[in-house]
mmCIF file of C-alpha atoms and ligand atoms in Angstrom:
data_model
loop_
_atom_site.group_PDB
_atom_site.id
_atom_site.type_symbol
_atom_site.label_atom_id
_atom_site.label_comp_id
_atom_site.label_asym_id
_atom_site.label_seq_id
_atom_site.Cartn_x
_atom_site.Cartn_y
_atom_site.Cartn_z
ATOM 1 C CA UNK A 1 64.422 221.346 122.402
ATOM 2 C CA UNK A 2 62.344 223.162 125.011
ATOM 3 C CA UNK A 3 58.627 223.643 125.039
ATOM 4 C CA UNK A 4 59.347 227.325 124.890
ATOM 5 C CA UNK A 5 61.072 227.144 122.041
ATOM 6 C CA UNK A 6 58.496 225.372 119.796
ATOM 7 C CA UNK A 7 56.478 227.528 117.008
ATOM 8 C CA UNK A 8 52.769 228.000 117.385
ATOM 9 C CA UNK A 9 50.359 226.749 117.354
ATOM 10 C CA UNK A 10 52.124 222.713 118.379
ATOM 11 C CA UNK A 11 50.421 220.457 119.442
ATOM 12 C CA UNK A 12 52.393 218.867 122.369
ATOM 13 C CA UNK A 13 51.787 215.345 123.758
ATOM 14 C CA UNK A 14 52.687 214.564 127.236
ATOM 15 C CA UNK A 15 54.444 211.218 127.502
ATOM 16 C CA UNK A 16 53.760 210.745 131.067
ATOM 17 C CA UNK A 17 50.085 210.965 130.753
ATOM 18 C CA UNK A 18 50.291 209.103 127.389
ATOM 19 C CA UNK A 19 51.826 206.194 129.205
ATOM 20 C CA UNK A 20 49.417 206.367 132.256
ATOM 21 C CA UNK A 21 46.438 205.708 129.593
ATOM 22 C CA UNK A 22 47.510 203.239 127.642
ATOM 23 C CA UNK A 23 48.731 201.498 130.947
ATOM 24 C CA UNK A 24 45.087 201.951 132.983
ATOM 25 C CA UNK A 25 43.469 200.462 129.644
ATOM 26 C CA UNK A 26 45.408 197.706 129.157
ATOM 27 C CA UNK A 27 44.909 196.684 133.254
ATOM 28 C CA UNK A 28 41.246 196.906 133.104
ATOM 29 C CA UNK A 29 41.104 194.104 130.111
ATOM 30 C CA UNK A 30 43.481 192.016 131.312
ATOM 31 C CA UNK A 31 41.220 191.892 134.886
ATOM 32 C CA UNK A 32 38.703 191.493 132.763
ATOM 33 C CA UNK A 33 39.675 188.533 130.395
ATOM 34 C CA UNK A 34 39.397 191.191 127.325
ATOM 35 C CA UNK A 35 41.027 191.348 123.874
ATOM 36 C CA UNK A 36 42.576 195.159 123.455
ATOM 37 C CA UNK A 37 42.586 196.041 119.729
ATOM 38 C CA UNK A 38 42.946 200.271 120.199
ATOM 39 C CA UNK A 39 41.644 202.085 117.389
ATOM 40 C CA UNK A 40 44.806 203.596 115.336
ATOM 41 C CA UNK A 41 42.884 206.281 113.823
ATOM 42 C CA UNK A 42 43.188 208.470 116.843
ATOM 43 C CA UNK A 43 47.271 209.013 116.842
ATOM 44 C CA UNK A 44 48.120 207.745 113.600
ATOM 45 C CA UNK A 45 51.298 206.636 114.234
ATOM 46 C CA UNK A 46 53.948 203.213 114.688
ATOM 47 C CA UNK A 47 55.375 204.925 117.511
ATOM 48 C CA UNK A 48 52.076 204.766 119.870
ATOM 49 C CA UNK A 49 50.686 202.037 117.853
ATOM 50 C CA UNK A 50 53.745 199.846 118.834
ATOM 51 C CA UNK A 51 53.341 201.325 122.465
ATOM 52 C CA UNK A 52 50.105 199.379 122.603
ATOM 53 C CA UNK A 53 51.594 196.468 121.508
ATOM 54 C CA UNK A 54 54.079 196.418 123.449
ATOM 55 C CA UNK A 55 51.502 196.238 126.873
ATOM 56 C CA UNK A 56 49.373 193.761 125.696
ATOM 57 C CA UNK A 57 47.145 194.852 122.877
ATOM 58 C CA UNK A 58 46.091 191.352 120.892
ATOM 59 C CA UNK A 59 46.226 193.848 118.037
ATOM 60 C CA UNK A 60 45.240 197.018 115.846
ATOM 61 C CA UNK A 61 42.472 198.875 114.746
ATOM 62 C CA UNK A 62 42.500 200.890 111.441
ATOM 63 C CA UNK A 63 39.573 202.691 109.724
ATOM 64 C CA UNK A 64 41.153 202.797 106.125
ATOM 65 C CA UNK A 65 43.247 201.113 103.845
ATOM 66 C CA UNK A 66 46.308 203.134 103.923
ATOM 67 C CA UNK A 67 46.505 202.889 107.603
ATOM 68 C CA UNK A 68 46.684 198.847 107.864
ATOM 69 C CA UNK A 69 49.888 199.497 105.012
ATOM 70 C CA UNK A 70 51.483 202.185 107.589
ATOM 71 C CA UNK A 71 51.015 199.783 110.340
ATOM 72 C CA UNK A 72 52.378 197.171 108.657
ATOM 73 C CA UNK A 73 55.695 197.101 109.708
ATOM 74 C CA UNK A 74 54.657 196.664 113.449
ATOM 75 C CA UNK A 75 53.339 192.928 112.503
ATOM 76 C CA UNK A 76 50.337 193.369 113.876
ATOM 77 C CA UNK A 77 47.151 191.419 113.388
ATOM 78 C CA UNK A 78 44.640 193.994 112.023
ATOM 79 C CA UNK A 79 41.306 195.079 111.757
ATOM 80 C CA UNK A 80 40.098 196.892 108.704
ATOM 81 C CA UNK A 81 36.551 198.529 110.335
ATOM 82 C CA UNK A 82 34.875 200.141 107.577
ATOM 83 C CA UNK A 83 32.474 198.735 105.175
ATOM 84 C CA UNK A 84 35.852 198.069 102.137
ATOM 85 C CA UNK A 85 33.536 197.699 99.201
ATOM 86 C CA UNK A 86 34.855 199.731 96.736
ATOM 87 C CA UNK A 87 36.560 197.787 94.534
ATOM 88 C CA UNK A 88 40.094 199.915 94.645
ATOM 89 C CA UNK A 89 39.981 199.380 98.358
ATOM 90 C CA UNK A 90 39.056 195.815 98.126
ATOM 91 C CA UNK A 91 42.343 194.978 96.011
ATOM 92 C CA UNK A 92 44.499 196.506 98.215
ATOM 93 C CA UNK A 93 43.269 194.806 101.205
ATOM 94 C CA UNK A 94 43.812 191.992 99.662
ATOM 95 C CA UNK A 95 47.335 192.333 98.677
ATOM 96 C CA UNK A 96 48.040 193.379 102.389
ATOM 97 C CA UNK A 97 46.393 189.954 103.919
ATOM 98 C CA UNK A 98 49.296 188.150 102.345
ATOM 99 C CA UNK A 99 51.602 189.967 104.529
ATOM 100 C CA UNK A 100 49.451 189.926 107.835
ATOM 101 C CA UNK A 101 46.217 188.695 109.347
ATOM 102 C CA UNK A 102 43.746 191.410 107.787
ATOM 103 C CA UNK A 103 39.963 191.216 109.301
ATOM 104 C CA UNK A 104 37.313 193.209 107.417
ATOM 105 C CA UNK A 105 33.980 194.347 108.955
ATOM 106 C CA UNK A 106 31.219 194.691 106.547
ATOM 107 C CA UNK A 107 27.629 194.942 106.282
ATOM 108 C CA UNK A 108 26.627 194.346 102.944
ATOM 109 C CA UNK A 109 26.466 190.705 100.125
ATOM 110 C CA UNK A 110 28.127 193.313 97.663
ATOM 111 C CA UNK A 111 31.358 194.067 99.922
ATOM 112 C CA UNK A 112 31.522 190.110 100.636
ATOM 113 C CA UNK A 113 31.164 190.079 96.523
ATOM 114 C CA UNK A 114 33.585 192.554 96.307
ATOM 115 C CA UNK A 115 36.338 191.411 99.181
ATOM 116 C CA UNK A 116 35.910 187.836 98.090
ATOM 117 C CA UNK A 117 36.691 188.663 94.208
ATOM 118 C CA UNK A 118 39.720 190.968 95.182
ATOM 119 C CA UNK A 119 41.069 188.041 98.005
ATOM 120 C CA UNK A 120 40.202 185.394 94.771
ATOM 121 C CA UNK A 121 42.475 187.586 92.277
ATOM 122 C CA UNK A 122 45.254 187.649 95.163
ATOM 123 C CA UNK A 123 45.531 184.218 96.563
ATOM 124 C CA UNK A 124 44.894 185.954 99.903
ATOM 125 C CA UNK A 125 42.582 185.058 102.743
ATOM 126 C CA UNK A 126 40.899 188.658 104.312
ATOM 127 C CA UNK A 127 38.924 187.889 107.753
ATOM 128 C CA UNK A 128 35.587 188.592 107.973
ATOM 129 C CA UNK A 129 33.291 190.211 110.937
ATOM 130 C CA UNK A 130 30.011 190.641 110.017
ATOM 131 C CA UNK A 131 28.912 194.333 111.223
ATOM 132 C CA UNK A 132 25.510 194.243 113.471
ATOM 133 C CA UNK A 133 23.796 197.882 114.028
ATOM 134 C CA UNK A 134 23.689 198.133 118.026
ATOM 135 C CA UNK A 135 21.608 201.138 118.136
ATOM 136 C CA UNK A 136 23.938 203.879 116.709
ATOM 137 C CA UNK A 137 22.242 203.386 113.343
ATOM 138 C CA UNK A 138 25.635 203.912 111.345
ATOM 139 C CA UNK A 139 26.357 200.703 109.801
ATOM 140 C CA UNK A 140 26.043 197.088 110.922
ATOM 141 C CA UNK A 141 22.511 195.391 109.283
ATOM 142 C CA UNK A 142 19.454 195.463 111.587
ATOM 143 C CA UNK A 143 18.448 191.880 113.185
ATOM 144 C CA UNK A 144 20.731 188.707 114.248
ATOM 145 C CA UNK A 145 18.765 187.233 111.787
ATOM 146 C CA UNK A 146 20.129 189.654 108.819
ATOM 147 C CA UNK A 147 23.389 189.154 110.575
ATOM 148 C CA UNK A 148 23.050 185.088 109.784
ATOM 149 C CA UNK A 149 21.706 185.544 106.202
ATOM 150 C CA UNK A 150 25.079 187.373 106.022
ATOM 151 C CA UNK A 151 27.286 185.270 107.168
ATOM 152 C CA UNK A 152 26.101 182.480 105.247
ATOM 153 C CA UNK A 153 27.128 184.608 101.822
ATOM 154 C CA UNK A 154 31.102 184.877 103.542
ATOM 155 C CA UNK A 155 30.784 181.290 104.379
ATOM 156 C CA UNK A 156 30.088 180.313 100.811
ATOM 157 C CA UNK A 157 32.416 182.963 99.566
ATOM 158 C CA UNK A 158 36.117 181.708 98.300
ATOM 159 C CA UNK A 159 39.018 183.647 99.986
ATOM 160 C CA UNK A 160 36.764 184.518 102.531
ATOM 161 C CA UNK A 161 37.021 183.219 106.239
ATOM 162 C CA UNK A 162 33.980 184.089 108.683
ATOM 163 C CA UNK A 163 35.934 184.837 111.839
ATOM 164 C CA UNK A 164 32.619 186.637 114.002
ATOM 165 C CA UNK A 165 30.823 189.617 114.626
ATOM 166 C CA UNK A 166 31.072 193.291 115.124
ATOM 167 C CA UNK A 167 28.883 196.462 116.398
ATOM 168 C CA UNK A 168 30.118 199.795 117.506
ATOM 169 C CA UNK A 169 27.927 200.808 120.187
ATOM 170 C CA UNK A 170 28.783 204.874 119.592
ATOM 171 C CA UNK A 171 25.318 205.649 120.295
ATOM 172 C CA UNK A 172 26.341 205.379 124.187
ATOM 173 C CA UNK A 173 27.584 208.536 126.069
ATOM 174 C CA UNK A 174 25.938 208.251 129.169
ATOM 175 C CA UNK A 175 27.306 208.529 132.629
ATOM 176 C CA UNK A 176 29.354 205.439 133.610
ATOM 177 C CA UNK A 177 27.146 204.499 136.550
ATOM 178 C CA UNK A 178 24.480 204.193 133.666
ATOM 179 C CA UNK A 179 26.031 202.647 131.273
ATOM 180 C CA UNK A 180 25.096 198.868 132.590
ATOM 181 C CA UNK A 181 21.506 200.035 131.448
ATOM 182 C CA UNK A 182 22.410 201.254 127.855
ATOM 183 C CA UNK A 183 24.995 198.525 127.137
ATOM 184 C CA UNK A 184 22.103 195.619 127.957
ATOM 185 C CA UNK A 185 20.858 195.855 124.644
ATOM 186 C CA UNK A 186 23.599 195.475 123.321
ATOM 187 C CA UNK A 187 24.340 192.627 124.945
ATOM 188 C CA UNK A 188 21.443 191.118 124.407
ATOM 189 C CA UNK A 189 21.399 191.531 120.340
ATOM 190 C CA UNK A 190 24.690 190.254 120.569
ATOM 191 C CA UNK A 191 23.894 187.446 122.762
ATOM 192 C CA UNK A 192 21.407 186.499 120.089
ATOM 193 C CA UNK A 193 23.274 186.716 117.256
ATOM 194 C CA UNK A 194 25.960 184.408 118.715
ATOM 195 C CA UNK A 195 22.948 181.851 119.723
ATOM 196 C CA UNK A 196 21.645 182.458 115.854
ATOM 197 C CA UNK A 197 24.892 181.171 114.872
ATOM 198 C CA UNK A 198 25.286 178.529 116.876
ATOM 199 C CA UNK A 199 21.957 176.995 116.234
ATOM 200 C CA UNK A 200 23.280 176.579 112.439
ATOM 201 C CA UNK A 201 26.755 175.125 113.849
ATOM 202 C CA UNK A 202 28.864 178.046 113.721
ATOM 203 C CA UNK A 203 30.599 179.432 116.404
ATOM 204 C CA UNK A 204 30.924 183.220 116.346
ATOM 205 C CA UNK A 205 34.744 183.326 117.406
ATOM 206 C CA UNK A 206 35.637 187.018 117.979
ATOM 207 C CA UNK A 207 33.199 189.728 119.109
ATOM 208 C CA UNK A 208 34.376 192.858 118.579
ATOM 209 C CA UNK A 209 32.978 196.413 119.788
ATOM 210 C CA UNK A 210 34.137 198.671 122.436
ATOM 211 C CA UNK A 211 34.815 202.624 122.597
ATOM 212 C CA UNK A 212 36.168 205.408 124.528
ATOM 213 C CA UNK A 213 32.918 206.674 126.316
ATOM 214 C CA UNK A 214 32.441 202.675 126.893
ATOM 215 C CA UNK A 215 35.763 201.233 127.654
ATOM 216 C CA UNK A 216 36.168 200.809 131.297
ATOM 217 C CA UNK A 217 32.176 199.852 131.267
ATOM 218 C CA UNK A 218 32.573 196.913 128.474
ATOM 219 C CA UNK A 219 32.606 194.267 131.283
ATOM 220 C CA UNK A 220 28.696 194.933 130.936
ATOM 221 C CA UNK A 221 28.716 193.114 127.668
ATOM 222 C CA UNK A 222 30.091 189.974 128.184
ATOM 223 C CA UNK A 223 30.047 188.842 124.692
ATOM 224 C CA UNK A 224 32.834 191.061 123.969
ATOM 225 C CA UNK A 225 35.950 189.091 122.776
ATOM 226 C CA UNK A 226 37.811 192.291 122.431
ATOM 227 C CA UNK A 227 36.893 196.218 122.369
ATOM 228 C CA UNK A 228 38.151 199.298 119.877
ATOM 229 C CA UNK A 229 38.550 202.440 121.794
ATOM 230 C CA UNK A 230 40.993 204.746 120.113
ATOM 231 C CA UNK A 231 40.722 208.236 121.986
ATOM 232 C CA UNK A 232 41.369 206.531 125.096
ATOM 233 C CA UNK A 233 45.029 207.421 124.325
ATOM 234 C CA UNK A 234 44.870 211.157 124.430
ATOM 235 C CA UNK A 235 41.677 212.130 125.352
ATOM 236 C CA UNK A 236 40.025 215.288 124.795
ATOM 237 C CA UNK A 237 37.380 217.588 125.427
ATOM 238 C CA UNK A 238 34.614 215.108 124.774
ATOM 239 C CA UNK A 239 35.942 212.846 127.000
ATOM 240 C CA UNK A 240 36.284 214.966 129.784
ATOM 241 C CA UNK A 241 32.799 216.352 129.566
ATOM 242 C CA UNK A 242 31.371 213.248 129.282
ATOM 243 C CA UNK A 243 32.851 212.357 132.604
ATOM 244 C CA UNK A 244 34.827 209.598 131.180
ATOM 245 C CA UNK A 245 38.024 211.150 132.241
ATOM 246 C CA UNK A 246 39.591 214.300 133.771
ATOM 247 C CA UNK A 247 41.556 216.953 132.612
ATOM 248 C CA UNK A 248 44.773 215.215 133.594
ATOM 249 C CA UNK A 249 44.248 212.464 131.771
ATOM 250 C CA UNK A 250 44.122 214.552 128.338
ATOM 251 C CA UNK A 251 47.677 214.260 126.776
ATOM 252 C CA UNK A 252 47.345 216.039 123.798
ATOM 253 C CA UNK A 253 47.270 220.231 124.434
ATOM 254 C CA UNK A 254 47.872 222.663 121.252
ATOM 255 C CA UNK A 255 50.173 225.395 122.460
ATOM 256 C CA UNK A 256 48.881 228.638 121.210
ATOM 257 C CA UNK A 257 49.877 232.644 120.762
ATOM 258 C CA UNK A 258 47.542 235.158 121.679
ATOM 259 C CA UNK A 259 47.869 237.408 118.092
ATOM 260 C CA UNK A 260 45.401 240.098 118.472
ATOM 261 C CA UNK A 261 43.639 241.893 121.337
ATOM 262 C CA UNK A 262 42.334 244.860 119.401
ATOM 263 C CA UNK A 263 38.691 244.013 120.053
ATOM 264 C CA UNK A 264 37.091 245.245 123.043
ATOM 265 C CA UNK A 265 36.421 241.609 125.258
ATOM 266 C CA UNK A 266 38.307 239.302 123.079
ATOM 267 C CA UNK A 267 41.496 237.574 122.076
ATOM 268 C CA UNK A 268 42.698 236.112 119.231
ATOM 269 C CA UNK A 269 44.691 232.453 119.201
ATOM 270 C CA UNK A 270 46.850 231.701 116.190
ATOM 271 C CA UNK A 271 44.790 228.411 115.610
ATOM 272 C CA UNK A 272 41.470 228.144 113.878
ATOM 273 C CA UNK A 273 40.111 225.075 111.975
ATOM 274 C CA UNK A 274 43.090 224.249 110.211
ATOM 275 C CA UNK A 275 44.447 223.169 113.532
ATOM 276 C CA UNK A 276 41.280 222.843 115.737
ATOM 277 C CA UNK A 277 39.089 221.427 113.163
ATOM 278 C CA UNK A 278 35.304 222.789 113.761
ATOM 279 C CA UNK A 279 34.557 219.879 116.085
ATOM 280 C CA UNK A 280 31.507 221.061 118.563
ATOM 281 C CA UNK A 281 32.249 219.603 122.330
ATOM 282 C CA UNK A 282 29.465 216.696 121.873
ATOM 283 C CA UNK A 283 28.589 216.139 125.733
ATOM 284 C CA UNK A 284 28.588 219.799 126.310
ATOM 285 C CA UNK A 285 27.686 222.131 122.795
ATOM 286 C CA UNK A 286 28.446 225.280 125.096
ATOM 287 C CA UNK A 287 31.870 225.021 125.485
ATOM 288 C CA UNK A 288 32.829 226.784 122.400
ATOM 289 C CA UNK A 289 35.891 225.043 120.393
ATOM 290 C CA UNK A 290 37.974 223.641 122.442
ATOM 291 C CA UNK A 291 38.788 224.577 126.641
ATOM 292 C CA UNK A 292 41.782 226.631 127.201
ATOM 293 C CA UNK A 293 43.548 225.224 130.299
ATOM 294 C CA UNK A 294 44.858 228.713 131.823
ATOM 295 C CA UNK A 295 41.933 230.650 131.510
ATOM 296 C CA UNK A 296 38.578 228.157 132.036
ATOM 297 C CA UNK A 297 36.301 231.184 131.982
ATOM 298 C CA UNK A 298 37.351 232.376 128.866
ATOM 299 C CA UNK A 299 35.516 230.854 126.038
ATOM 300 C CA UNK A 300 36.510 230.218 121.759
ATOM 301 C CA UNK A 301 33.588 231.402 120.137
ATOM 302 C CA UNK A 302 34.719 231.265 116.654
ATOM 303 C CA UNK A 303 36.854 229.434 114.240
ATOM 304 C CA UNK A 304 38.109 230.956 110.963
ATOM 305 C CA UNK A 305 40.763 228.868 108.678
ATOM 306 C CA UNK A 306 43.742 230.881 110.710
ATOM 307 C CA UNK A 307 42.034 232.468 113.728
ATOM 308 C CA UNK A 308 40.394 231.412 116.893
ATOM 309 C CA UNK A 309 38.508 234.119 118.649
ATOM 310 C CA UNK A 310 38.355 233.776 122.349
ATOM 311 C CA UNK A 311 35.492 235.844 124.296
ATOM 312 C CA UNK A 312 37.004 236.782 127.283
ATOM 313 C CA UNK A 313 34.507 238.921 128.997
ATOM 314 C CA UNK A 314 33.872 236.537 131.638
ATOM 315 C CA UNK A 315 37.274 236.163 132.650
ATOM 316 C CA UNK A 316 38.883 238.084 135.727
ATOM 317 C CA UNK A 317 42.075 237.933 134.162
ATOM 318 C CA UNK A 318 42.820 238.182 131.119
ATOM 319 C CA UNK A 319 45.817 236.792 128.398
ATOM 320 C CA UNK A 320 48.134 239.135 127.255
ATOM 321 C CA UNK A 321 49.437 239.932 123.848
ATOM 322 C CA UNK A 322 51.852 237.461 122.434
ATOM 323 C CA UNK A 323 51.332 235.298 125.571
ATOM 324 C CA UNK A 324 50.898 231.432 125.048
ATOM 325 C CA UNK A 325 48.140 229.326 126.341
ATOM 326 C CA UNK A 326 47.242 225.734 125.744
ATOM 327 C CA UNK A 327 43.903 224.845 124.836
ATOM 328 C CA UNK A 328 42.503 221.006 124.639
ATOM 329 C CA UNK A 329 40.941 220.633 121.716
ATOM 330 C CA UNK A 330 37.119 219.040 121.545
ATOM 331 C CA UNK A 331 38.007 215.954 119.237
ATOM 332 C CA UNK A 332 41.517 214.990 119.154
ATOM 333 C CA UNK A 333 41.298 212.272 116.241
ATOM 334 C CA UNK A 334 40.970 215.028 113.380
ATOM 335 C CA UNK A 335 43.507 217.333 114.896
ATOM 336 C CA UNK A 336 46.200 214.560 115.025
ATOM 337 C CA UNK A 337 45.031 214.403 111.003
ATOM 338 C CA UNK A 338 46.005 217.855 110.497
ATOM 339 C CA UNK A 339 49.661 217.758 111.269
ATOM 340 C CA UNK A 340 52.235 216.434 109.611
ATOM 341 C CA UNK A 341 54.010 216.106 112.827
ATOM 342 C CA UNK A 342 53.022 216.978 116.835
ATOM 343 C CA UNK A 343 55.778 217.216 119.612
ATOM 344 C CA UNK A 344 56.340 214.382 122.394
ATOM 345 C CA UNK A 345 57.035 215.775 125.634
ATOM 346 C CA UNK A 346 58.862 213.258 127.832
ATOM 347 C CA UNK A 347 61.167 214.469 130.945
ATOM 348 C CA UNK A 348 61.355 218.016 129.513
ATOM 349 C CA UNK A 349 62.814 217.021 125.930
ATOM 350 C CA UNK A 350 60.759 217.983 123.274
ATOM 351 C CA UNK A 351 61.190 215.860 120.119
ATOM 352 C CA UNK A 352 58.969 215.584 116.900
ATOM 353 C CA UNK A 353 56.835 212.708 116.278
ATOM 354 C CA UNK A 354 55.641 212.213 112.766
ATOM 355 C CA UNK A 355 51.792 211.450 111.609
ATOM 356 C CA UNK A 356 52.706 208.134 109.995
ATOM 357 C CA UNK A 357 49.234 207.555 108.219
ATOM 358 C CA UNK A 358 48.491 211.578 108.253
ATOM 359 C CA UNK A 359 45.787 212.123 105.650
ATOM 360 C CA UNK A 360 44.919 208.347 104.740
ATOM 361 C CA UNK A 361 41.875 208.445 104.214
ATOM 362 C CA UNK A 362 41.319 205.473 101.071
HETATM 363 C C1 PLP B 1 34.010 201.484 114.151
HETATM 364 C C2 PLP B 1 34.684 202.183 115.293
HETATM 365 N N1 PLP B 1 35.232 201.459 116.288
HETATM 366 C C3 PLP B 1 35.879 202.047 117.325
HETATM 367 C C4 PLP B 1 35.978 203.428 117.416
HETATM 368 C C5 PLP B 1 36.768 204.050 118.552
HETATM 369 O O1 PLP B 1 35.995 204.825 119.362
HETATM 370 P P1 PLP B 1 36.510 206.089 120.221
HETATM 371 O O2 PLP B 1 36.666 207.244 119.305
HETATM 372 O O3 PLP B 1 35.354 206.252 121.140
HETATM 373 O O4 PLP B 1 37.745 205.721 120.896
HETATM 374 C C6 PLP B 1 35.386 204.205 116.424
HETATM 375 C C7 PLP B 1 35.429 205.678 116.488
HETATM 376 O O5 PLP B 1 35.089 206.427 115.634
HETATM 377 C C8 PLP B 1 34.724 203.582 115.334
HETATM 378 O O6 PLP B 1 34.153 204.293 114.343
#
């Protein structure tokens, strides 16, 4: 199949560029003595998942449940990182440690309550990371010294194994030549922690953080056993106007059909939030909903379920009726979660590529 022949709205991944990011990535850690463990909620699928494997990653990311049982086949070592309390999730990432090395990160006595009675029930062991807040104020409990009071409830907790710490420093979106300033904090906590620990014997073992905005910066915290970054992969509009990559290194494009030109200074795209999502551009709110690559000046003002509107009143030319553009999206993670399948574009084949884990979200 061609590219011209696909339906609208697709979205199309470019294997070339997909390649060329997973490649760069997987240099920069191994120059820098780092564990890769790429976040699989971004692409959702064994395909890329075993792609990263393949050039070096020590292992995967998932944020749910049903994505460590799609991943499964692959063999990987995994890390569950979201707080698993409930007790439904609990049981079933317990049954799954018994096929794999399963690592939870959690923040809480009651999800170390919870993980340990589910592992108990299973004769499984699950991982642990204990979860320390960096500054993003998501998850992760306050002070190293939380952090220890913590990990003393895993290490007296059967089918438990206290295997180190975690943060997610997604607070941090500054320029890269700043970044050595925001990530000393982090450091610093960290480096705490891990001195916390081993003033009560215990070494911390793996330190795990990391993210797109601050992957080729993580050399700045050298506690960092390995790093997380999942939209590294594709990239998207965040990315690029963050400055943490350019618009060649996004591999993921939704090819579009202008439907409707009725209105006086607009267009309408056959893709609205359905495909899109409603994801504002977080480095740069003024972009509108997504950039579309042919015509920069033109901007998508508004997202119905079906629709995009595109204001093109800035634009010196304009797209015609029934043309197609392609537009990169603002946040690629929820638009991969939206299709069942996307297109992979490699040598001018176009072939379908399913969303393994599409829509698991326990
Ligand atoms: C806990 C955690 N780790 C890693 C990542 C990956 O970060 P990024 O989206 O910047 O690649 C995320 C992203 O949401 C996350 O929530």
């Amino acid at each position: 199949m061609k590219l011209e022949d696909l339906c609208t709205p697709a979205l199309v991944l470019d294997a070339a560029v997909v390649e060329k990011n997973v490649h760069r990535l997987a240099n920069y850690v191994k120059s820098h003595g780092l564990g890769l463990r790429p976040h699989t909620k971004t692409h959702k699928s064994r395909k890329l998942s075993a792609m990263q494997l393949a050039t070096g990653s020590i292992g995967l990311t998932v944020a749910k449940v049903g994505e460590a049982q799609t991943m499964l086949p692959l063999e990987a070592d995994m890390l569950l990182a979201y707080p698993a309390l409930d007790s439904h999730r609990a049981a079933w990432a317990a049954k799954l440690a018994k096929q794999t090395t399963l690592r939870v990160a959690i923040d809480s006595a009651l999800a170390a309550e919870r993980l340990s009675a589910a592992a108990s029930a299973e004769g499984s062991t699950l991982g642990i990371l204990v979860d320390l807040d960096v500054g993003m104020g998501r998850t992760g409990v306050a002070t190293p010294e939380l952090l220890w009071q913590l990990a003393e409830v895993v290490l007296r907790s059967p089918g438990l194994r206290l295997d180190g710490i975690f943060c997610y420093p997604g607070h941090v979106w500054g320029p890269a030549d700043q970044q050595a300033q925001q990530l000393a904090p982090v450091s610093q906590k960290l480096a705490a922690a891990i001195d916390l620990f081993a003033k009560h014997g215990v070494q911390a073992g793996i330190v795990s953080g990391g993210s797109t905005p601050t992957a080729y910066q993580s050399h700045h915290v050298p506690q960092y056993t390995e790093i997380r970054p999942g939209t590294y992969v594709y990239n998207d509009m965040n990315t690029v106007a963050g400055n943490f990559c350019t618009l060649d290194d996004c591999a993921a494009r939704m090819v579009c059909t202008v439907i409707s030109n009725a209105v006086a200074g607009q267009v309408v795209l056959d893709s609205g939030t359905k495909v899109l999502t409603s994801d504002r551009c977080i480095p740069n709110l003024e972009l509108g909903h997504g950039l579309i690559v042919e015509y920069p000046a033109a901007r998508i003002t508004k997202l119905s379920e079906e629709h995009g509107q595109v204001d093109i009143t800035n634009c010196d030319r304009v797209p015609k009726l029934g043309e197609r553009v392609t537009v990169i999206p603002n946040h690629i993670c929820p638009c991969i979660n939206l299709a069942s399948q996307v297109w992979w574009h490699e040598a001018g084949e176009i072939t379908p590529l399913p969303i393994d884990a599409r829509g698991e979200v326990v």
